[in-house]
Structures are given as C-alpha cells and as structure tokens.
Amino acid sequence: MAKRNQASSSEIMRKLPTQERAQRTIETIFETTAQILESEGPAGLTTNKVAEKAGFSIGTLYQYFPSKEAILTALIARERRRVMDELDALMESAESQVGQLEPKSFLRQFIRINIEGLGSGRSAKRAMVRFAWQHDHHEDITQALRETAERIAISMQRIHHPKLRSPTPAMMFVVTRAVIGAIRSASLERSPLLGSIEFEDELVRLAWGMLSEQDDS
C-alpha cells in the first residue's frame, strides 16, 4: 500500500515545510481549516478566514497554499496517508508474529484504525472526514480500496493461520467494501453509532464471518 494514487505534497503546496516552525504553521492551518469546516461548513471556508483565525497574515498562508482547495486537498491526503501507514505497520507486526497471532484481535485492531481514521475522532476531524467522503475523487477511493485488499491478502497468505480462509480476490473485494462502506455511510449520515463499541463489534463480526475458516465467536 506504499504507492497511492494521490497528488504529491509538492504538487499541492507552494513550498514544503523544512523547519519545525514551518511545520507548526502547516499544522495550525490544517487545524483551523478543520474547525471552520465543523462550525460553518464548506461554504464558510475562505483563505482569509483561515489566516485570520490561525493568527497569520494572508501572505504567510499563501507561501504554502495557493487556495482553500489546496489546503483541503493536502489535509485529506495527509490523513489518508496516516491511516494507510498505521495499517501497514499493523500488518507488518502481524506478519512478524506468525504462530503467536490471535487473528480476531488483529482484525479488531485493523477495523478500529479504519473507524478512527475514516470516520470518528474529535468533531472537527469528523467534519473534515465527512467533507472528504463527499468531495473525494472516486478513482482515488477505488485505488485505495484495491491496494488495501491486495495488502490484506498478502498478509493473510504470509500469516497462514488455520482459522483464516485462503484469500481470494472476491473475498477481499467484498470484505473491504463492506467495512469501508459502512464507515463511510455512518460518517455521511452523522450516525451516533460511529465510534461506539457496538458499531465496532458488528464490523468485526461481519468481517470475521467472511475471513474465518469456521465460526469462532
């Protein structure tokens, strides 16, 4: 999953932050953007408002981002990279524990990372994620799902746990679309279930039923 069909940071931003102070500036811009999305929605988001609320001059903001669209694109890309990196690290850890891995526990961790990264979290983050689901390019989402499915299949083959079925393209397609689709719907519908243990339990039960060799509930 290392290669993703996303615009690079250099294509989104006018200049890349190379010092700690510049990185803090970028983080403040991102945080302020998410807060405005939460309180006023996309229609209320402007570069002038971001700069004012962040405590920067508009010239400082424009050093890094040419438009509000560029801020949003960079923010969404960063969050998706962070989620993918967490999932990669989890699967690498699972592959190193062959013989000691408890697959259902691993599955719960995998689903929890997806819920927290793609739907829940603080209200400002939820607003940003909801905006991403509403405005993201279908091709990017499809590519990310395809790469996730392929990466899970590789991990399952390497782990080769007796409780897990041998992965097939159809199985991987259905399980990834079922889990991510449920998270996406909960985010767009602003469901109070998002982030609850009940929601997580049901996704684990759904995915386990597809991936396991036999019922082990």
Tab-separated table of C-alpha atoms in Angstrom, residues 34 37-39 122-132 134:
chain	number	residue	atom	x	y	z
A	34	ALA	CA	-10.991	21.622	10.184
A	37	LEU	CA	-15.475	23.176	8.351
A	38	GLU	CA	-17.079	21.968	11.581
A	39	SER	CA	-18.626	25.296	12.586
A	122	ARG	CA	-12.956	14.834	17.510
A	123	SER	CA	-15.870	16.718	15.969
A	124	ALA	CA	-13.570	18.907	13.842
A	125	LYS	CA	-11.933	15.822	12.414
A	126	ARG	CA	-15.319	14.232	11.743
A	127	ALA	CA	-16.336	17.303	9.750
A	128	MET	CA	-13.146	17.120	7.705
A	129	VAL	CA	-13.573	13.390	7.033
A	130	ARG	CA	-17.207	13.898	6.062
A	131	PHE	CA	-16.145	16.612	3.600
A	132	ALA	CA	-13.555	14.213	2.166
A	134	GLN	CA	-18.469	13.997	-0.053
